[in-house]
């Protein structure tokens, strides 16, 4: 039996793997940040700022993970494409991924073909991870915020 659309299967499997890696990365990063805040003897301000930068860097790494995945699927495997202008490079993929991950959706670049599944799933994943980070930040700040410092 042959699979009628093997490129679709490739995108779905690749998307699943990328989402799993991103969620596990997010979990581990938030756990590490929380653990570091708990054991740190640094002043309150430094701990909160370190937490904020740690969360932001985690999102940047996840955006790059999805951006490289999108680039690999389209440029290396020729499964779909990005449209909007000519001659896309890796940073264009990162930009499009960041816009999709944050659900901003400017619309100047758009995906066509099977790779659309990756970017559709990316929007949901980004939304979930960003709200997870917001909840985490709120809880950590409640635990560690000191009035007057």
PDB file of C-alpha atoms in Angstrom:
ATOM      1  CA  UNK A   1       0.000   0.000   0.000  1.00  0.00           C
ATOM      2  CA  UNK A   2       1.353   3.407  -0.911  1.00  0.00           C
ATOM      3  CA  UNK A   3       0.589   6.554   0.995  1.00  0.00           C
ATOM      4  CA  UNK A   4      -1.243   8.946  -1.362  1.00  0.00           C
ATOM      5  CA  UNK A   5       0.360  12.088   0.058  1.00  0.00           C
ATOM      6  CA  UNK A   6       3.657  11.202   1.734  1.00  0.00           C
ATOM      7  CA  UNK A   7       4.612  14.877   2.048  1.00  0.00           C
ATOM      8  CA  UNK A   8       1.546  15.428   4.260  1.00  0.00           C
ATOM      9  CA  UNK A   9       2.586  12.581   6.522  1.00  0.00           C
ATOM     10  CA  UNK A  10       6.103  14.024   6.682  1.00  0.00           C
ATOM     11  CA  UNK A  11       4.747  17.424   7.744  1.00  0.00           C
ATOM     12  CA  UNK A  12       2.391  15.959  10.350  1.00  0.00           C
ATOM     13  CA  UNK A  13       5.090  13.761  11.907  1.00  0.00           C
ATOM     14  CA  UNK A  14       7.668  16.564  11.825  1.00  0.00           C
ATOM     15  CA  UNK A  15       5.169  18.984  13.361  1.00  0.00           C
ATOM     16  CA  UNK A  16       4.315  16.512  16.118  1.00  0.00           C
ATOM     17  CA  UNK A  17       7.988  15.979  16.963  1.00  0.00           C
ATOM     18  CA  UNK A  18       8.693  19.718  16.949  1.00  0.00           C
ATOM     19  CA  UNK A  19       5.716  20.465  19.216  1.00  0.00           C
ATOM     20  CA  UNK A  20       6.781  17.756  21.658  1.00  0.00           C
ATOM     21  CA  UNK A  21      10.337  19.130  21.755  1.00  0.00           C
ATOM     22  CA  UNK A  22       9.055  22.694  22.264  1.00  0.00           C
ATOM     23  CA  UNK A  23       6.689  21.725  25.089  1.00  0.00           C
ATOM     24  CA  UNK A  24       9.347  19.634  26.849  1.00  0.00           C
ATOM     25  CA  UNK A  25      11.867  22.457  26.431  1.00  0.00           C
ATOM     26  CA  UNK A  26       9.365  24.909  27.868  1.00  0.00           C
ATOM     27  CA  UNK A  27       8.609  22.693  30.843  1.00  0.00           C
ATOM     28  CA  UNK A  28      12.278  22.135  31.629  1.00  0.00           C
ATOM     29  CA  UNK A  29      13.151  25.819  31.214  1.00  0.00           C
ATOM     30  CA  UNK A  30      10.352  26.958  33.520  1.00  0.00           C
ATOM     31  CA  UNK A  31      11.299  24.292  36.064  1.00  0.00           C
ATOM     32  CA  UNK A  32      14.940  25.409  35.931  1.00  0.00           C
ATOM     33  CA  UNK A  33      14.019  29.088  36.240  1.00  0.00           C
ATOM     34  CA  UNK A  34      11.739  28.363  39.197  1.00  0.00           C
ATOM     35  CA  UNK A  35      14.411  26.246  40.870  1.00  0.00           C
ATOM     36  CA  UNK A  36      17.023  28.971  40.375  1.00  0.00           C
ATOM     37  CA  UNK A  37      14.730  31.643  41.817  1.00  0.00           C
ATOM     38  CA  UNK A  38      14.018  29.509  44.883  1.00  0.00           C
ATOM     39  CA  UNK A  39      17.656  28.862  45.743  1.00  0.00           C
ATOM     40  CA  UNK A  40      19.045  32.250  44.713  1.00  0.00           C
ATOM     41  CA  UNK A  41      20.331  34.651  47.339  1.00  0.00           C
ATOM     42  CA  UNK A  42      20.464  37.523  44.878  1.00  0.00           C
ATOM     43  CA  UNK A  43      18.401  40.650  45.479  1.00  0.00           C
ATOM     44  CA  UNK A  44      14.727  40.480  44.557  1.00  0.00           C
ATOM     45  CA  UNK A  45      15.061  42.685  41.482  1.00  0.00           C
ATOM     46  CA  UNK A  46      17.806  40.529  39.975  1.00  0.00           C
ATOM     47  CA  UNK A  47      15.796  37.338  40.498  1.00  0.00           C
ATOM     48  CA  UNK A  48      12.674  38.786  38.832  1.00  0.00           C
ATOM     49  CA  UNK A  49      14.685  40.186  35.917  1.00  0.00           C
ATOM     50  CA  UNK A  50      16.527  36.897  35.471  1.00  0.00           C
ATOM     51  CA  UNK A  51      13.162  35.131  35.388  1.00  0.00           C
ATOM     52  CA  UNK A  52      11.797  37.515  32.757  1.00  0.00           C
ATOM     53  CA  UNK A  53      14.866  37.199  30.540  1.00  0.00           C
ATOM     54  CA  UNK A  54      14.905  33.422  31.008  1.00  0.00           C
ATOM     55  CA  UNK A  55      11.286  33.140  29.887  1.00  0.00           C
ATOM     56  CA  UNK A  56      11.915  35.410  26.895  1.00  0.00           C
ATOM     57  CA  UNK A  57      14.987  33.444  25.832  1.00  0.00           C
ATOM     58  CA  UNK A  58      13.009  30.220  26.084  1.00  0.00           C
ATOM     59  CA  UNK A  59      10.474  31.627  23.627  1.00  0.00           C
ATOM     60  CA  UNK A  60      13.238  32.782  21.286  1.00  0.00           C
ATOM     61  CA  UNK A  61      14.742  29.277  21.250  1.00  0.00           C
ATOM     62  CA  UNK A  62      11.309  27.782  20.520  1.00  0.00           C
ATOM     63  CA  UNK A  63      10.745  30.252  17.679  1.00  0.00           C
ATOM     64  CA  UNK A  64      14.114  29.281  16.177  1.00  0.00           C
ATOM     65  CA  UNK A  65      13.230  25.597  16.551  1.00  0.00           C
ATOM     66  CA  UNK A  66      10.027  26.054  14.562  1.00  0.00           C
ATOM     67  CA  UNK A  67      11.681  28.442  12.101  1.00  0.00           C
ATOM     68  CA  UNK A  68      14.431  25.972  11.269  1.00  0.00           C
ATOM     69  CA  UNK A  69      11.830  23.214  10.962  1.00  0.00           C
ATOM     70  CA  UNK A  70       9.797  25.305   8.505  1.00  0.00           C
ATOM     71  CA  UNK A  71      12.917  26.181   6.542  1.00  0.00           C
ATOM     72  CA  UNK A  72      13.948  22.505   6.415  1.00  0.00           C
ATOM     73  CA  UNK A  73      10.526  21.346   5.223  1.00  0.00           C
ATOM     74  CA  UNK A  74      10.244  23.975   2.489  1.00  0.00           C
ATOM     75  CA  UNK A  75      13.801  24.617   1.364  1.00  0.00           C
ATOM     76  CA  UNK A  76      15.346  21.179   1.853  1.00  0.00           C
ATOM     77  CA  UNK A  77      12.393  18.849   1.285  1.00  0.00           C
ATOM     78  CA  UNK A  78      10.341  21.151  -1.025  1.00  0.00           C
ATOM     79  CA  UNK A  79       7.129  20.519   0.915  1.00  0.00           C
ATOM     80  CA  UNK A  80       5.174  23.733   0.474  1.00  0.00           C
ATOM     81  CA  UNK A  81       6.565  27.228   0.372  1.00  0.00           C
ATOM     82  CA  UNK A  82       6.360  30.701   1.817  1.00  0.00           C
ATOM     83  CA  UNK A  83       5.005  33.487  -0.364  1.00  0.00           C
ATOM     84  CA  UNK A  84       5.032  37.226   0.001  1.00  0.00           C
ATOM     85  CA  UNK A  85       8.222  38.159  -1.789  1.00  0.00           C
ATOM     86  CA  UNK A  86      11.163  36.501  -3.502  1.00  0.00           C
ATOM     87  CA  UNK A  87      14.364  34.968  -2.150  1.00  0.00           C
ATOM     88  CA  UNK A  88      13.522  33.890   1.375  1.00  0.00           C
ATOM     89  CA  UNK A  89      16.418  33.232   3.712  1.00  0.00           C
ATOM     90  CA  UNK A  90      16.543  31.597   7.134  1.00  0.00           C
ATOM     91  CA  UNK A  91      15.818  34.877   8.945  1.00  0.00           C
ATOM     92  CA  UNK A  92      12.635  35.294   6.900  1.00  0.00           C
ATOM     93  CA  UNK A  93      11.523  31.905   8.187  1.00  0.00           C
ATOM     94  CA  UNK A  94      12.367  32.975  11.736  1.00  0.00           C
ATOM     95  CA  UNK A  95      10.413  36.214  11.254  1.00  0.00           C
ATOM     96  CA  UNK A  96       7.381  34.384   9.863  1.00  0.00           C
ATOM     97  CA  UNK A  97       7.603  31.886  12.707  1.00  0.00           C
ATOM     98  CA  UNK A  98       7.753  34.658  15.326  1.00  0.00           C
ATOM     99  CA  UNK A  99       4.742  36.395  13.788  1.00  0.00           C
ATOM    100  CA  UNK A 100       2.814  33.110  13.745  1.00  0.00           C
ATOM    101  CA  UNK A 101       4.000  31.940  17.203  1.00  0.00           C
ATOM    102  CA  UNK A 102       2.823  35.185  18.778  1.00  0.00           C
ATOM    103  CA  UNK A 103      -0.397  35.089  16.711  1.00  0.00           C
ATOM    104  CA  UNK A 104       0.305  38.604  15.395  1.00  0.00           C
ATOM    105  CA  UNK A 105      -0.249  37.511  11.794  1.00  0.00           C
ATOM    106  CA  UNK A 106       0.836  40.509   9.722  1.00  0.00           C
ATOM    107  CA  UNK A 107      -0.120  38.731   6.501  1.00  0.00           C
ATOM    108  CA  UNK A 108       2.833  39.916   4.421  1.00  0.00           C
ATOM    109  CA  UNK A 109       4.173  36.356   4.294  1.00  0.00           C
ATOM    110  CA  UNK A 110       1.991  33.271   4.065  1.00  0.00           C
ATOM    111  CA  UNK A 111       2.513  29.536   3.700  1.00  0.00           C
ATOM    112  CA  UNK A 112       1.163  27.354   0.907  1.00  0.00           C
ATOM    113  CA  UNK A 113       1.082  23.602   0.512  1.00  0.00           C
ATOM    114  CA  UNK A 114       1.370  20.925   3.192  1.00  0.00           C
ATOM    115  CA  UNK A 115       3.689  23.061   5.351  1.00  0.00           C
ATOM    116  CA  UNK A 116       0.613  25.101   6.311  1.00  0.00           C
ATOM    117  CA  UNK A 117      -0.114  22.390   8.887  1.00  0.00           C
ATOM    118  CA  UNK A 118       3.142  23.228  10.682  1.00  0.00           C
ATOM    119  CA  UNK A 119       2.312  26.932  10.831  1.00  0.00           C
ATOM    120  CA  UNK A 120      -1.302  26.382  11.868  1.00  0.00           C
ATOM    121  CA  UNK A 121      -0.184  24.132  14.686  1.00  0.00           C
ATOM    122  CA  UNK A 122       2.570  26.618  15.542  1.00  0.00           C
ATOM    123  CA  UNK A 123       0.009  29.360  16.214  1.00  0.00           C
ATOM    124  CA  UNK A 124      -1.816  27.160  18.715  1.00  0.00           C
ATOM    125  CA  UNK A 125       1.425  25.974  20.310  1.00  0.00           C
ATOM    126  CA  UNK A 126       2.787  29.505  20.623  1.00  0.00           C
ATOM    127  CA  UNK A 127      -0.450  30.720  22.178  1.00  0.00           C
ATOM    128  CA  UNK A 128      -0.401  27.902  24.748  1.00  0.00           C
ATOM    129  CA  UNK A 129       3.283  28.396  25.605  1.00  0.00           C
ATOM    130  CA  UNK A 130       2.942  32.172  25.921  1.00  0.00           C
ATOM    131  CA  UNK A 131      -0.052  31.855  28.247  1.00  0.00           C
ATOM    132  CA  UNK A 132       1.799  29.194  30.232  1.00  0.00           C
ATOM    133  CA  UNK A 133       4.691  31.649  30.627  1.00  0.00           C
ATOM    134  CA  UNK A 134       2.323  34.420  31.689  1.00  0.00           C
ATOM    135  CA  UNK A 135       0.779  32.197  34.363  1.00  0.00           C
ATOM    136  CA  UNK A 136       4.214  31.069  35.526  1.00  0.00           C
ATOM    137  CA  UNK A 137       5.472  34.657  35.740  1.00  0.00           C
ATOM    138  CA  UNK A 138       2.400  35.758  37.689  1.00  0.00           C
ATOM    139  CA  UNK A 139       2.742  32.917  40.193  1.00  0.00           C
ATOM    140  CA  UNK A 140       6.489  33.420  40.666  1.00  0.00           C
ATOM    141  CA  UNK A 141       6.051  37.155  41.126  1.00  0.00           C
ATOM    142  CA  UNK A 142       3.336  36.560  43.714  1.00  0.00           C
ATOM    143  CA  UNK A 143       5.691  34.261  45.614  1.00  0.00           C
ATOM    144  CA  UNK A 144       8.721  36.533  45.410  1.00  0.00           C
ATOM    145  CA  UNK A 145       7.471  40.083  45.058  1.00  0.00           C
ATOM    146  CA  UNK A 146       8.439  42.243  47.982  1.00  0.00           C
ATOM    147  CA  UNK A 147       6.793  45.587  48.563  1.00  0.00           C
ATOM    148  CA  UNK A 148       9.203  48.519  48.688  1.00  0.00           C
ATOM    149  CA  UNK A 149      12.127  46.858  46.936  1.00  0.00           C
TER     150      UNK A 149
END
